[in-house]
Amino acid sequence: MSDAPFKNPGWAGNTGEFDLTEADVRGTEFVGHRPPEGGHPAAAPSYPYMLADKAPDAPLFEGPYKERLEKIRGRYPNARAVLLPALNLAQEIRGHVSPETMDAVAEELGLASAYVRGVATFYTMYNKRPVGRHLIQVCTNISCNLCGADEVLAAFLEHTGTEMGETSADGNFTVVEAECLAACGFPTCVQINSRYFENVNEADVPQILDRLKSEEGEG
Amino acid sequence: MAYPYRHEKEVRLLSEHFGDLEARTVEGWKARGGYEGLARALEIGRERVVEEVKTSGLRGRGGAGFPTGLKWSFMPKDQTRPHYLLCNADESEPGTFKDRELIRWTPHQLLEGCLIGAYAIGASHCYIYLRGEFFEATQVLARALEDAYDANLAGKDVLGSGVDLDVTLHVGAGAYICGEETGLMNSLEGRRGEPRIKPPFPAAVGAFGMPTTINNVETLCAVPGIVKNGGDWYRQWGTEKSPGTKLFCVSGHVNKPGNYELPLGFPLMELIEDVCGGVRDGNALKAVIPGGSSVPIMTAEECSACSLDYEGVVECGSMLGCASVIVMDETADIVKQVRRMAYFYAHESCGQCTPCREGTAWATKILERIEDGRGTEEDLDTLLQIGDQMTGTTICVLSDSLAAPVRSSIEKFRDEYLALIRRGERVGAA
Ligand SMILES: Cc1cc2nc3c(=O)[nH]c(=O)nc-3n(C[C@H](O)[C@H](O)[C@H](O)COP(=O)(O)O)c2cc1C
Ligand code: SF4
Ligand code: FES
């Protein structure tokens, strides 16, 4: 094995350290297409999708999503426990969880509105307001920070022309700072919607943004 | 070479199949000796499974290092109420990145561990609480779980044994505190992830008010091998009090950061110098945080004779935690990093306890001031005082987790703080 520092292409870069494709490393090939109705009930609560294409006014629990919600219900002893999976699902569909969405979830589960708001606002992954098609979360915690995360964050802000937490004029990007994403050995780690980009340097940023712009759908 | 983070000194009990795509499938996992542990567990019965795990000396890999077999034996024997096993896959301690790798490369290893664990404690349902950010890893696990159900490895009458074992994936929504065991239970129940006061302990009153055991991903991943090969087999690695192997997550200023599975008791300097290819750019080592951001920081000198087992690291003035080794070379700015940690804990405090809610925020402000060159020497005393008030006074140990790096860094790297303070004085005078 060579002593040279190496990169992990768990992100877009084809740095060749794995003899696996990016899809293999991410597991997307193995997983295939995940059905909106949730697949097997055991896995139905496990879809924290962050879709690029959001539908802020779409109905929440209809069609396949209704089916998924019913599967989820069957896995827990009470309705309260369905709350987080239901909020996840709502965010998957609408892209953010507005007060109205929280109320709709409350009604569906028979919980008090105030209670649901109290819970939903506790968790950082629920976007309380709309975000760009691509939500870019740059880890600046210690391991990434030691390896230049602040510069990576600055580069994302610069190249998207945004301020932290604001959405770019074309609606494509929102950049925020994140806490440790559990990929500390591959700094800097950046989560973009549902996907991790690892070993990101300042210089990689324009290329990543170009790639995102050219992609459609899930990502 | 499919998985690039490898070294000949590794003992790969859990990580052998990282980067091996076949291992993700039921058939592939079976071909690699998988699910034999589950079959044996069902054959020898719950009590003997617990005995094997006790014999192995396996200790919890989530940070506290509590003996797993002992924890399992606390579960009530009566079967009049549901029991639960929770798998803690909320991995969010800064510096830690092993559970995600275990989940995405060896999902069946984790599922097998969950099934055996649930069976051993008399639970018929295991919830795996995954952090919300783990979308990719969670999907891999979801597919593996579906396959396991199809192969009758989970669900009703597992492998014709008459035992029902369900597993459900549950996804969190971004809160470090949900990794704390009782915070996780509240979150699973659809509440804010606020830790609960103990006692009652989870084995008496846990998830949904029922007897519950909670284990880390890596802990459960170690179980199938132990049950299959026997508890004594596991003891051939590691030390008397810290048996077995551990995934060391090395990050920061080394040439080859990554996950390396080594026997417990492995020398820290050998890990840095040899396994990880040394400190980057040939720089000098300044400091190491050996167990994730919550443990005291160590100076290069303290590292020199440190062996990486639960006892060895304590002797050298820190804790093994989840074996997340954060390496800092001479260029590292200790004050900046401690300030960043303080910000993290202030951000993640659930806010129930005043010393934690106020202490983390206050410490962050003072550290920011010092970093800006507006600090004074008295600020250091204030930080130590706040640290004292934050230690041992709160519901969970998140509060102590900030006090430890703050205190240790001021004690061990006081000069760096003073340099910033004095620089500020000079700038102010000019
Ligand atoms: C603030 C805080 C955060 C924690 N985060 C995690 C975590 O992300 N993953 C984990 O496995 N354990 C975490 N723990 C430890 C758990 O409370 C618990 O001890 C562990 O999951 C038990 O499993 P084990 O016995 O297998 O180690 C955390 C503890 C505290 C106090
Ligand atoms: S110590 Fe902090 S995080 Fe833990 S329960 Fe108290 S306020 Fe919450
Ligand atoms: S510190 Fe950035 S992923 Fe852990």
XYZ file of C-alpha atoms and ligand atoms in Angstrom:
692
model
C 0.000 0.000 0.000
C 1.374 3.388 -0.865
C 2.077 5.964 1.807
C 0.483 8.761 -0.162
C -2.567 10.395 1.379
C -5.623 9.005 -0.271
C -9.092 10.120 -1.107
C -12.394 8.422 -0.777
C -14.584 8.732 -3.819
C -17.734 8.354 -1.782
C -18.307 11.644 -3.480
C -18.355 12.515 -7.135
C -14.607 12.599 -7.599
C -13.189 9.637 -9.417
C -10.055 9.389 -7.343
C -9.695 5.666 -7.876
C -9.051 4.490 -4.359
C -11.905 2.039 -4.529
C -12.195 -0.237 -7.499
C -15.916 0.339 -7.078
C -18.179 2.770 -8.828
C -19.703 5.703 -7.061
C -23.097 3.973 -7.176
C -21.578 0.942 -5.471
C -19.944 2.970 -2.745
C -23.190 4.800 -2.108
C -25.181 1.591 -2.370
C -27.611 3.056 -4.884
C -27.174 0.151 -7.296
C -27.859 -2.374 -4.544
C -30.884 -0.496 -3.303
C -32.414 0.215 -6.675
C -35.489 2.379 -6.850
C -37.304 2.737 -3.546
C -41.082 2.719 -3.914
C -42.997 5.689 -2.469
C -45.401 3.359 -0.700
C -42.543 2.250 1.492
C -41.659 -1.329 0.525
C -41.719 -3.813 3.394
C -43.402 -2.368 6.512
C -40.211 -2.923 8.543
C -38.420 -0.425 6.327
C -41.338 1.914 5.697
C -40.418 4.434 8.422
C -36.908 4.728 7.046
C -37.177 7.194 4.191
C -35.741 10.548 5.091
C -35.841 11.606 1.470
C -34.825 15.125 0.638
C -35.953 15.457 -2.916
C -34.584 18.172 -5.142
C -38.008 18.734 -6.645
C -40.356 19.791 -3.942
C -44.091 20.334 -4.015
C -44.892 22.688 -1.147
C -48.644 22.426 -1.617
C -48.949 18.751 -2.468
C -51.417 16.667 -0.464
C -49.635 14.838 2.344
C -51.065 11.427 2.960
C -52.660 10.290 -0.253
C -52.122 7.426 -2.685
C -48.832 5.622 -2.091
C -48.019 7.933 0.795
C -51.221 6.945 2.545
C -50.179 3.356 2.087
C -46.780 4.073 3.574
C -48.283 5.851 6.552
C -50.503 2.858 7.270
C -47.511 0.527 7.148
C -45.671 2.802 9.542
C -48.624 2.849 11.937
C -48.515 -0.910 12.147
C -44.954 -0.879 13.484
C -45.532 1.143 16.651
C -47.597 0.597 19.774
C -49.144 4.089 19.681
C -49.873 7.061 17.418
C -47.399 9.371 19.087
C -44.467 7.242 17.929
C -45.581 7.707 14.331
C -44.871 11.434 14.629
C -41.255 11.550 13.465
C -41.766 9.205 10.518
C -44.857 11.190 9.539
C -42.968 14.487 9.672
C -40.162 12.921 7.645
C -42.692 11.892 5.051
C -44.241 15.342 4.992
C -40.851 16.904 4.400
C -40.088 14.393 1.662
C -43.195 15.519 -0.174
C -43.203 19.230 0.522
C -39.538 20.022 1.048
C -40.135 21.825 4.300
C -42.387 21.581 7.313
C -44.478 24.729 7.649
C -46.801 25.397 10.605
C -49.711 24.332 8.363
C -47.954 21.067 7.582
C -47.381 20.477 11.288
C -51.092 21.047 11.916
C -52.016 18.615 9.168
C -49.737 15.962 10.675
C -51.224 16.638 14.100
C -54.716 16.127 12.776
C -53.802 12.943 10.936
C -52.298 11.425 14.086
C -54.832 12.790 16.555
C -52.216 14.802 18.443
C -52.489 18.404 19.656
C -51.137 20.988 17.236
C -49.074 22.674 19.930
C -47.501 19.350 20.832
C -46.467 18.622 17.258
C -44.961 22.089 16.884
C -43.034 21.607 20.098
C -41.554 18.376 18.796
C -40.959 19.444 15.195
C -39.060 22.564 16.215
C -36.741 20.505 18.429
C -35.170 18.768 15.435
C -32.811 20.535 13.058
C -33.537 18.409 9.999
C -37.041 19.755 9.657
C -36.727 22.793 7.440
C -39.018 25.334 9.014
C -39.066 27.357 5.821
C -38.462 26.579 2.151
C -34.901 25.822 1.080
C -33.245 25.678 -2.335
C -33.497 22.644 -4.620
C -30.166 21.621 -3.164
C -29.645 22.072 0.540
C -25.888 22.141 1.074
C -24.800 21.346 4.608
C -21.107 21.772 5.252
C -19.683 20.120 8.349
C -17.391 22.523 10.168
C -16.976 20.442 13.287
C -13.585 19.541 14.685
C -12.182 16.873 12.341
C -13.340 18.646 9.200
C -12.379 21.979 10.709
C -8.809 20.822 11.245
C -8.657 20.037 7.536
C -10.061 23.266 6.131
C -13.851 23.089 6.487
C -14.165 26.825 7.058
C -12.645 27.440 3.626
C -14.972 24.902 2.020
C -17.972 26.600 3.598
C -16.731 29.983 2.397
C -16.270 28.598 -1.112
C -19.834 27.278 -1.232
C -21.157 30.641 -0.104
C -19.025 32.464 -2.624
C -19.829 30.279 -5.614
C -23.552 30.204 -4.899
C -23.529 33.936 -4.218
C -25.547 33.453 -1.049
C -25.414 34.342 2.605
C -25.561 31.538 5.133
C -29.059 30.055 5.231
C -30.355 32.175 2.352
C -31.484 30.704 -0.951
C -29.822 31.728 -4.205
C -31.870 33.885 -6.586
C -32.386 30.996 -9.040
C -33.797 28.875 -6.200
C -31.097 26.251 -6.632
C -28.962 26.454 -3.523
C -29.144 27.018 0.189
C -25.881 26.701 2.110
C -25.745 26.077 5.843
C -23.180 24.990 8.406
C -23.689 21.479 9.813
C -22.505 19.614 12.858
C -20.481 16.418 12.568
C -21.938 14.161 9.868
C -20.087 11.018 10.997
C -17.674 10.991 8.084
C -14.812 12.670 9.924
C -12.073 10.602 8.311
C -13.053 11.953 4.902
C -12.937 15.694 5.494
C -14.566 17.953 4.574
C -17.896 16.180 4.506
C -20.777 17.953 2.840
C -24.328 16.672 2.832
C -26.345 17.781 -0.174
C -29.983 16.793 0.116
C -29.783 13.058 0.851
C -26.250 12.515 -0.371
C -22.813 12.797 1.188
C -19.911 14.353 -0.655
C -16.641 13.489 1.041
C -13.081 14.761 0.904
C -14.286 18.038 -0.473
C -11.682 20.748 -0.925
C -12.247 24.382 -1.713
C -11.191 23.703 -5.287
C -13.851 21.015 -5.795
C -16.732 23.338 -5.106
C -17.454 24.785 -8.583
C -17.439 21.310 -10.091
C -19.874 19.996 -7.495
C -22.243 22.898 -8.081
C -22.132 22.355 -11.833
C -22.937 18.734 -11.363
C -25.899 19.505 -9.140
C -27.301 22.005 -11.605
C -27.195 19.430 -14.358
C -28.973 16.766 -12.299
C -32.677 16.244 -11.980
C -34.920 14.465 -9.537
C -33.944 12.808 -6.313
C -30.335 13.626 -5.423
C -7.994 -3.439 -3.170
C -11.631 -2.671 -2.785
C -11.563 -0.922 0.563
C -8.681 1.480 0.822
C -8.383 1.749 4.588
C -6.384 -1.333 5.370
C -3.298 -2.221 7.347
C -1.582 -5.532 8.001
C -1.769 -5.062 11.770
C -5.528 -5.003 11.703
C -7.587 -7.855 13.089
C -10.711 -7.622 11.016
C -13.492 -9.400 12.838
C -16.150 -6.828 11.922
C -14.625 -4.957 9.005
C -13.320 -7.844 6.891
C -16.013 -7.363 4.291
C -15.944 -3.593 3.965
C -15.936 -2.751 0.276
C -17.150 -6.243 -0.663
C -20.463 -5.797 -2.442
C -21.520 -9.437 -2.229
C -21.540 -9.166 1.552
C -24.544 -6.868 1.310
C -26.790 -9.674 0.104
C -28.298 -12.459 2.223
C -26.679 -15.153 0.131
C -23.354 -13.383 0.123
C -23.491 -12.873 3.858
C -24.325 -16.509 4.442
C -21.466 -17.580 2.175
C -19.182 -15.577 4.470
C -20.357 -17.453 7.541
C -23.215 -15.082 8.280
C -26.393 -16.032 10.144
C -24.678 -19.031 11.717
C -24.568 -17.042 14.944
C -28.328 -16.530 14.789
C -28.939 -20.204 14.126
C -26.719 -21.181 17.039
C -28.398 -18.654 19.342
C -31.819 -20.127 18.622
C -30.422 -23.575 19.255
C -28.657 -22.944 22.574
C -31.358 -20.689 24.056
C -31.441 -17.198 25.512
C -29.619 -17.813 28.779
C -26.627 -19.378 27.142
C -26.411 -16.577 24.614
C -26.204 -14.090 27.467
C -23.572 -16.305 29.133
C -21.427 -16.413 25.986
C -21.549 -12.651 25.672
C -20.676 -12.294 29.359
C -17.744 -14.663 28.907
C -16.488 -12.709 25.931
C -16.142 -9.596 28.079
C -17.561 -7.479 25.227
C -18.023 -3.894 26.379
C -20.399 -1.336 24.896
C -18.881 0.495 21.947
C -21.166 3.519 22.213
C -18.838 5.320 24.575
C -19.403 4.178 28.129
C -17.811 0.725 27.806
C -20.387 -1.021 29.976
C -20.199 -4.851 29.778
C -22.839 -5.962 27.292
C -23.622 -9.389 28.752
C -24.166 -7.852 32.173
C -26.468 -5.217 30.700
C -28.505 -7.924 29.007
C -28.785 -9.890 32.252
C -30.536 -6.920 33.914
C -33.596 -7.489 31.775
C -36.514 -8.989 33.709
C -37.113 -12.652 32.997
C -40.894 -12.474 33.019
C -42.485 -12.367 29.604
C -45.770 -10.797 30.652
C -44.953 -7.463 28.988
C -43.236 -6.610 25.706
C -39.492 -6.083 25.916
C -37.573 -3.967 23.440
C -34.092 -3.876 22.023
C -32.978 -0.529 20.665
C -30.005 -0.278 18.394
C -28.318 3.086 18.691
C -27.316 4.133 15.172
C -27.493 7.840 15.877
C -23.712 8.183 15.589
C -23.005 11.880 15.961
C -20.124 12.269 18.394
C -17.618 14.475 16.558
C -14.725 12.320 15.383
C -16.783 9.116 15.165
C -17.527 7.511 11.802
C -17.585 3.757 12.287
C -21.277 2.934 12.600
C -22.123 4.378 9.215
C -19.423 2.215 7.649
C -20.679 -0.891 9.450
C -24.229 -0.220 8.306
C -23.468 0.495 4.694
C -20.944 -2.261 4.099
C -22.210 -5.033 6.358
C -25.924 -4.474 6.923
C -26.592 -8.150 7.602
C -23.938 -8.258 10.295
C -25.875 -5.574 12.142
C -29.234 -7.228 11.535
C -27.905 -10.548 12.774
C -26.598 -8.852 15.907
C -29.966 -7.182 16.461
C -31.855 -10.430 16.022
C -29.591 -12.294 18.424
C -29.672 -9.443 20.934
C -33.440 -9.184 20.823
C -33.785 -12.921 21.283
C -31.318 -12.927 24.191
C -33.198 -10.289 26.180
C -36.629 -11.708 25.434
C -37.648 -8.917 23.087
C -39.749 -9.608 20.050
C -39.175 -6.202 18.517
C -35.968 -4.303 17.831
C -35.961 -0.695 16.658
C -32.857 0.544 14.910
C -32.692 4.291 15.494
C -30.730 5.765 12.591
C -29.659 9.337 12.375
C -31.616 11.159 9.711
C -28.552 12.203 7.773
C -27.665 8.568 7.018
C -29.888 8.382 3.980
C -27.585 6.227 1.871
C -26.618 3.825 4.623
C -30.239 3.561 5.756
C -31.391 2.557 2.299
C -28.773 -0.176 2.160
C -29.944 -1.436 5.527
C -33.590 -1.207 4.441
C -32.971 -3.393 1.434
C -31.013 -5.892 3.545
C -33.833 -5.993 6.089
C -36.406 -6.677 3.394
C -34.228 -9.498 2.134
C -33.875 -10.862 5.663
C -37.661 -10.934 6.048
C -37.987 -12.725 2.721
C -35.453 -15.323 3.844
C -37.360 -15.873 7.120
C -34.388 -14.595 9.112
C -36.713 -12.003 10.642
C -40.438 -11.924 11.239
C -42.663 -14.773 12.383
C -41.186 -18.123 13.379
C -37.585 -17.221 12.553
C -35.825 -20.142 10.866
C -38.609 -22.445 12.033
C -37.714 -21.911 15.699
C -41.153 -20.744 16.788
C -39.608 -17.416 17.830
C -40.928 -14.127 16.403
C -38.378 -11.358 15.928
C -39.314 -8.082 14.292
C -36.925 -5.328 13.333
C -38.045 -1.817 12.386
C -35.909 0.983 11.043
C -36.637 4.305 12.664
C -35.105 7.496 11.382
C -34.322 10.523 13.511
C -34.285 14.120 12.433
C -31.013 15.671 13.440
C -30.272 16.062 17.136
C -27.048 14.873 18.762
C -28.813 14.408 22.071
C -30.958 11.608 20.606
C -27.821 9.459 20.820
C -28.102 9.565 24.592
C -30.002 6.427 25.471
C -33.032 7.927 27.199
C -33.134 10.860 24.784
C -33.302 8.255 22.039
C -36.235 6.559 23.760
C -38.154 9.817 23.982
C -37.410 10.537 20.354
C -38.548 7.066 19.305
C -41.786 7.657 21.175
C -42.421 10.807 19.145
C -41.293 13.312 21.766
C -38.524 15.866 21.960
C -35.267 13.970 22.418
C -34.793 15.075 26.008
C -32.916 12.658 28.259
C -34.789 11.203 31.218
C -33.690 11.104 34.818
C -32.354 7.718 35.915
C -33.481 5.700 37.806
C -35.693 4.142 36.668
C -33.186 2.480 34.369
C -34.222 1.356 30.896
C -34.178 -2.308 31.884
C -37.074 -1.530 34.227
C -38.855 1.331 32.421
C -37.581 2.062 28.921
C -39.144 2.597 25.517
C -42.942 2.816 25.708
C -42.614 2.223 29.456
C -41.389 -1.331 28.900
C -38.146 -3.127 29.811
C -35.590 -2.030 27.248
C -31.958 -2.579 26.389
C -30.039 -0.210 24.177
C -26.821 -1.037 22.367
C -24.540 0.650 19.917
C -24.217 -0.567 16.308
C -20.652 -1.784 16.743
C -21.541 -3.641 19.953
C -24.308 -5.552 18.183
C -22.093 -6.199 15.172
C -19.641 -7.994 17.451
C -22.313 -10.322 18.808
C -22.784 -12.810 15.912
C -19.112 -13.785 15.917
C -19.106 -14.243 19.676
C -22.198 -16.442 19.656
C -20.941 -18.460 16.723
C -17.417 -19.017 18.016
C -17.947 -18.798 21.768
C -17.070 -16.141 24.302
C -13.543 -17.441 24.937
C -12.682 -17.117 21.266
C -13.214 -13.360 21.470
C -10.818 -13.063 24.394
C -7.797 -14.056 22.317
C -7.605 -10.386 21.286
C -7.374 -7.328 23.479
C -6.620 -7.130 27.166
C -8.035 -8.915 30.204
C -10.403 -6.055 31.030
C -10.944 -4.816 27.474
C -11.183 -7.913 25.322
C -11.659 -8.083 21.583
C -11.193 -5.695 18.719
C -12.402 -2.142 18.189
C -12.823 0.056 15.168
C -10.591 3.072 15.631
C -11.817 6.106 13.731
C -8.773 8.209 13.045
C -9.280 11.707 11.722
C -7.456 15.022 11.590
C -3.825 15.518 10.739
C -2.639 12.049 9.736
C -1.624 10.848 6.312
C -4.175 8.058 6.164
C -7.274 8.791 8.170
C -9.862 6.040 8.221
C -11.379 3.176 10.174
C -8.910 0.580 11.395
C -9.932 -2.466 13.377
C -7.321 -3.314 15.963
C -7.139 -5.310 19.162
C -7.875 -3.212 22.222
C -4.666 -2.261 23.997
C -2.980 -1.279 20.734
C -0.383 1.475 21.311
C -1.657 4.915 20.359
C 1.625 6.047 18.813
C 1.822 2.932 16.683
C -1.665 3.676 15.418
C -0.646 7.177 14.409
C 2.870 6.523 13.174
C 2.484 3.169 11.534
C -1.124 2.315 10.747
C -2.090 5.844 9.734
C 1.167 6.661 8.020
C 2.260 9.314 10.498
C 1.360 12.918 11.064
C 0.772 14.740 7.781
C 3.585 16.653 6.096
C 6.053 15.253 8.625
C 4.797 17.774 11.154
C 5.197 17.352 14.882
C 2.307 15.962 16.902
C 0.704 18.496 19.194
C -2.356 16.882 20.721
C -4.760 13.977 20.452
C -8.372 13.615 21.475
C -8.619 9.838 21.802
C -12.330 9.194 22.215
C -14.476 11.697 20.388
C -14.923 15.343 21.257
C -16.347 14.663 24.721
C -13.164 13.422 26.363
C -10.146 15.296 27.745
C -7.489 16.339 25.263
C -4.028 14.732 25.534
C -0.640 16.285 24.924
C 1.859 14.602 22.615
C 3.826 13.602 25.694
C 0.836 11.890 27.287
C 0.311 9.942 24.080
C 3.756 8.411 24.028
C 3.040 5.502 26.357
C -0.699 5.285 25.911
C -2.327 1.981 25.079
C -5.770 2.075 23.574
C -7.960 0.135 25.935
C -10.547 1.461 28.379
C -8.115 1.396 31.320
C -4.997 2.442 29.437
C -6.425 5.720 28.185
C -7.762 6.620 31.641
C -4.258 6.142 33.039
C -2.998 8.680 30.517
C -5.509 11.293 31.550
C -8.380 10.798 29.126
C -10.998 8.261 28.097
C -11.371 5.790 25.231
C -14.991 6.809 24.575
C -15.888 5.501 21.129
C -12.222 5.286 20.096
C -12.485 8.278 17.814
C -8.901 9.436 17.614
C -8.650 13.073 16.512
C -5.050 13.959 15.724
C -3.722 17.519 15.774
C -0.317 18.537 14.502
C 1.734 21.582 15.397
C -0.333 23.808 13.113
C -3.580 23.135 14.972
C -5.176 26.017 16.795
C -6.299 24.521 20.091
C -8.358 27.497 21.214
C -10.228 27.655 17.934
C -11.024 23.947 18.081
C -12.190 24.100 21.691
C -14.344 27.076 20.791
C -15.815 25.075 17.901
C -16.582 22.214 20.273
C -18.198 24.582 22.744
C -20.387 25.914 19.949
C -21.399 22.352 19.108
C -22.439 21.514 22.658
C -24.282 24.805 23.044
C -26.120 24.053 19.802
C -26.972 20.499 20.850
C -27.882 21.026 24.505
C -31.514 20.023 24.898
C -31.982 22.842 27.367
C -33.556 20.976 30.279
C -30.781 21.612 32.802
C -29.639 25.115 33.654
C -25.913 24.345 34.134
C -25.821 22.802 30.665
C -28.058 25.248 28.828
C -26.382 28.325 30.312
C -22.916 26.864 30.785
C -22.421 25.731 27.194
C -23.613 29.086 25.838
C -21.564 31.092 28.294
C -18.404 29.082 27.676
C -18.864 29.575 23.928
C -19.120 33.333 24.332
C -16.014 33.559 26.481
C -14.031 31.362 24.104
C -15.112 33.484 21.145
C -13.950 36.537 23.008
C -10.562 34.999 23.748
C -10.159 33.906 20.150
C -10.875 37.449 19.022
C -8.101 38.731 21.269
C -10.526 40.378 23.657
C -10.064 37.925 26.512
C -8.411 38.320 29.876
C -6.604 35.900 32.143
C -9.564 35.953 34.522
C -11.656 34.505 31.701
C -9.687 31.301 32.049
C -10.614 31.066 35.732
C -14.215 31.758 34.839
C -14.140 28.962 32.251
C -12.771 26.522 34.811
C -15.419 27.586 37.279
C -18.206 27.153 34.771
C -16.749 23.749 33.976
C -16.969 22.760 37.640
C -20.578 23.813 37.807
C -21.341 21.839 34.668
C -19.858 18.590 35.934
C -22.000 16.014 37.705
C -24.945 18.373 38.065
C -27.178 17.524 35.119
C -29.556 14.873 33.809
C -27.170 13.532 31.194
C -23.436 13.933 30.616
C -23.574 16.261 27.615
C -22.768 19.027 30.036
C -19.718 17.199 31.416
C -18.700 16.487 27.840
C -17.912 20.125 27.211
C -16.411 20.714 30.630
C -13.808 17.982 29.985
C -12.180 19.431 26.841
C -12.402 22.989 28.179
C -10.747 22.135 31.471
C -8.100 19.853 29.998
C -7.178 22.282 27.245
C -6.748 25.159 29.685
C -4.660 22.997 31.983
C -2.510 21.527 29.238
C -2.352 24.320 26.662
C -2.606 27.407 28.835
C 0.163 29.058 26.836
C -1.967 29.068 23.706
C -4.780 30.816 25.515
C -2.350 33.292 27.056
C -0.753 34.044 23.707
C -4.137 35.039 22.295
C -4.989 37.071 25.358
C -1.628 38.886 25.297
C -1.756 39.450 21.578
C -5.068 41.145 22.196
C -3.530 43.293 24.897
C -0.794 44.372 22.531
C -3.204 45.140 19.756
C -5.355 47.070 22.206
C -2.375 49.114 23.428
C -1.185 50.019 19.961
C -24.810 13.144 24.754
C -24.645 11.696 24.439
C -24.620 11.278 23.119
C -24.475 9.935 22.798
N -24.461 9.575 21.498
C -24.351 8.265 21.176
C -24.376 7.846 19.821
O -24.493 8.673 18.905
N -24.284 6.523 19.533
C -24.165 5.596 20.530
O -24.105 4.416 20.230
N -24.127 5.952 21.819
C -24.224 7.258 22.168
N -24.223 7.620 23.488
C -24.123 6.562 24.508
C -25.497 5.981 24.802
O -26.132 6.760 25.785
C -25.426 4.570 25.329
O -24.525 4.539 26.372
C -25.024 3.547 24.314
O -25.791 3.620 23.155
C -25.164 2.199 24.912
O -24.749 1.189 24.016
P -23.491 0.263 24.321
O -23.649 -0.262 25.715
O -23.574 -0.783 23.300
O -22.300 1.142 24.198
C -24.335 8.975 23.824
C -24.340 9.408 25.152
C -24.491 10.742 25.467
C -24.491 11.152 26.897
S -27.212 17.876 30.465
Fe -27.777 19.211 28.759
S -28.317 17.832 27.100
Fe -28.304 16.601 28.993
S -30.416 16.646 29.715
Fe -29.390 18.374 30.687
S -29.726 20.131 29.302
Fe -30.207 18.281 28.170
S -16.275 16.392 11.988
Fe -17.016 16.632 9.955
S -18.002 14.748 9.633
Fe -17.343 14.543 11.704
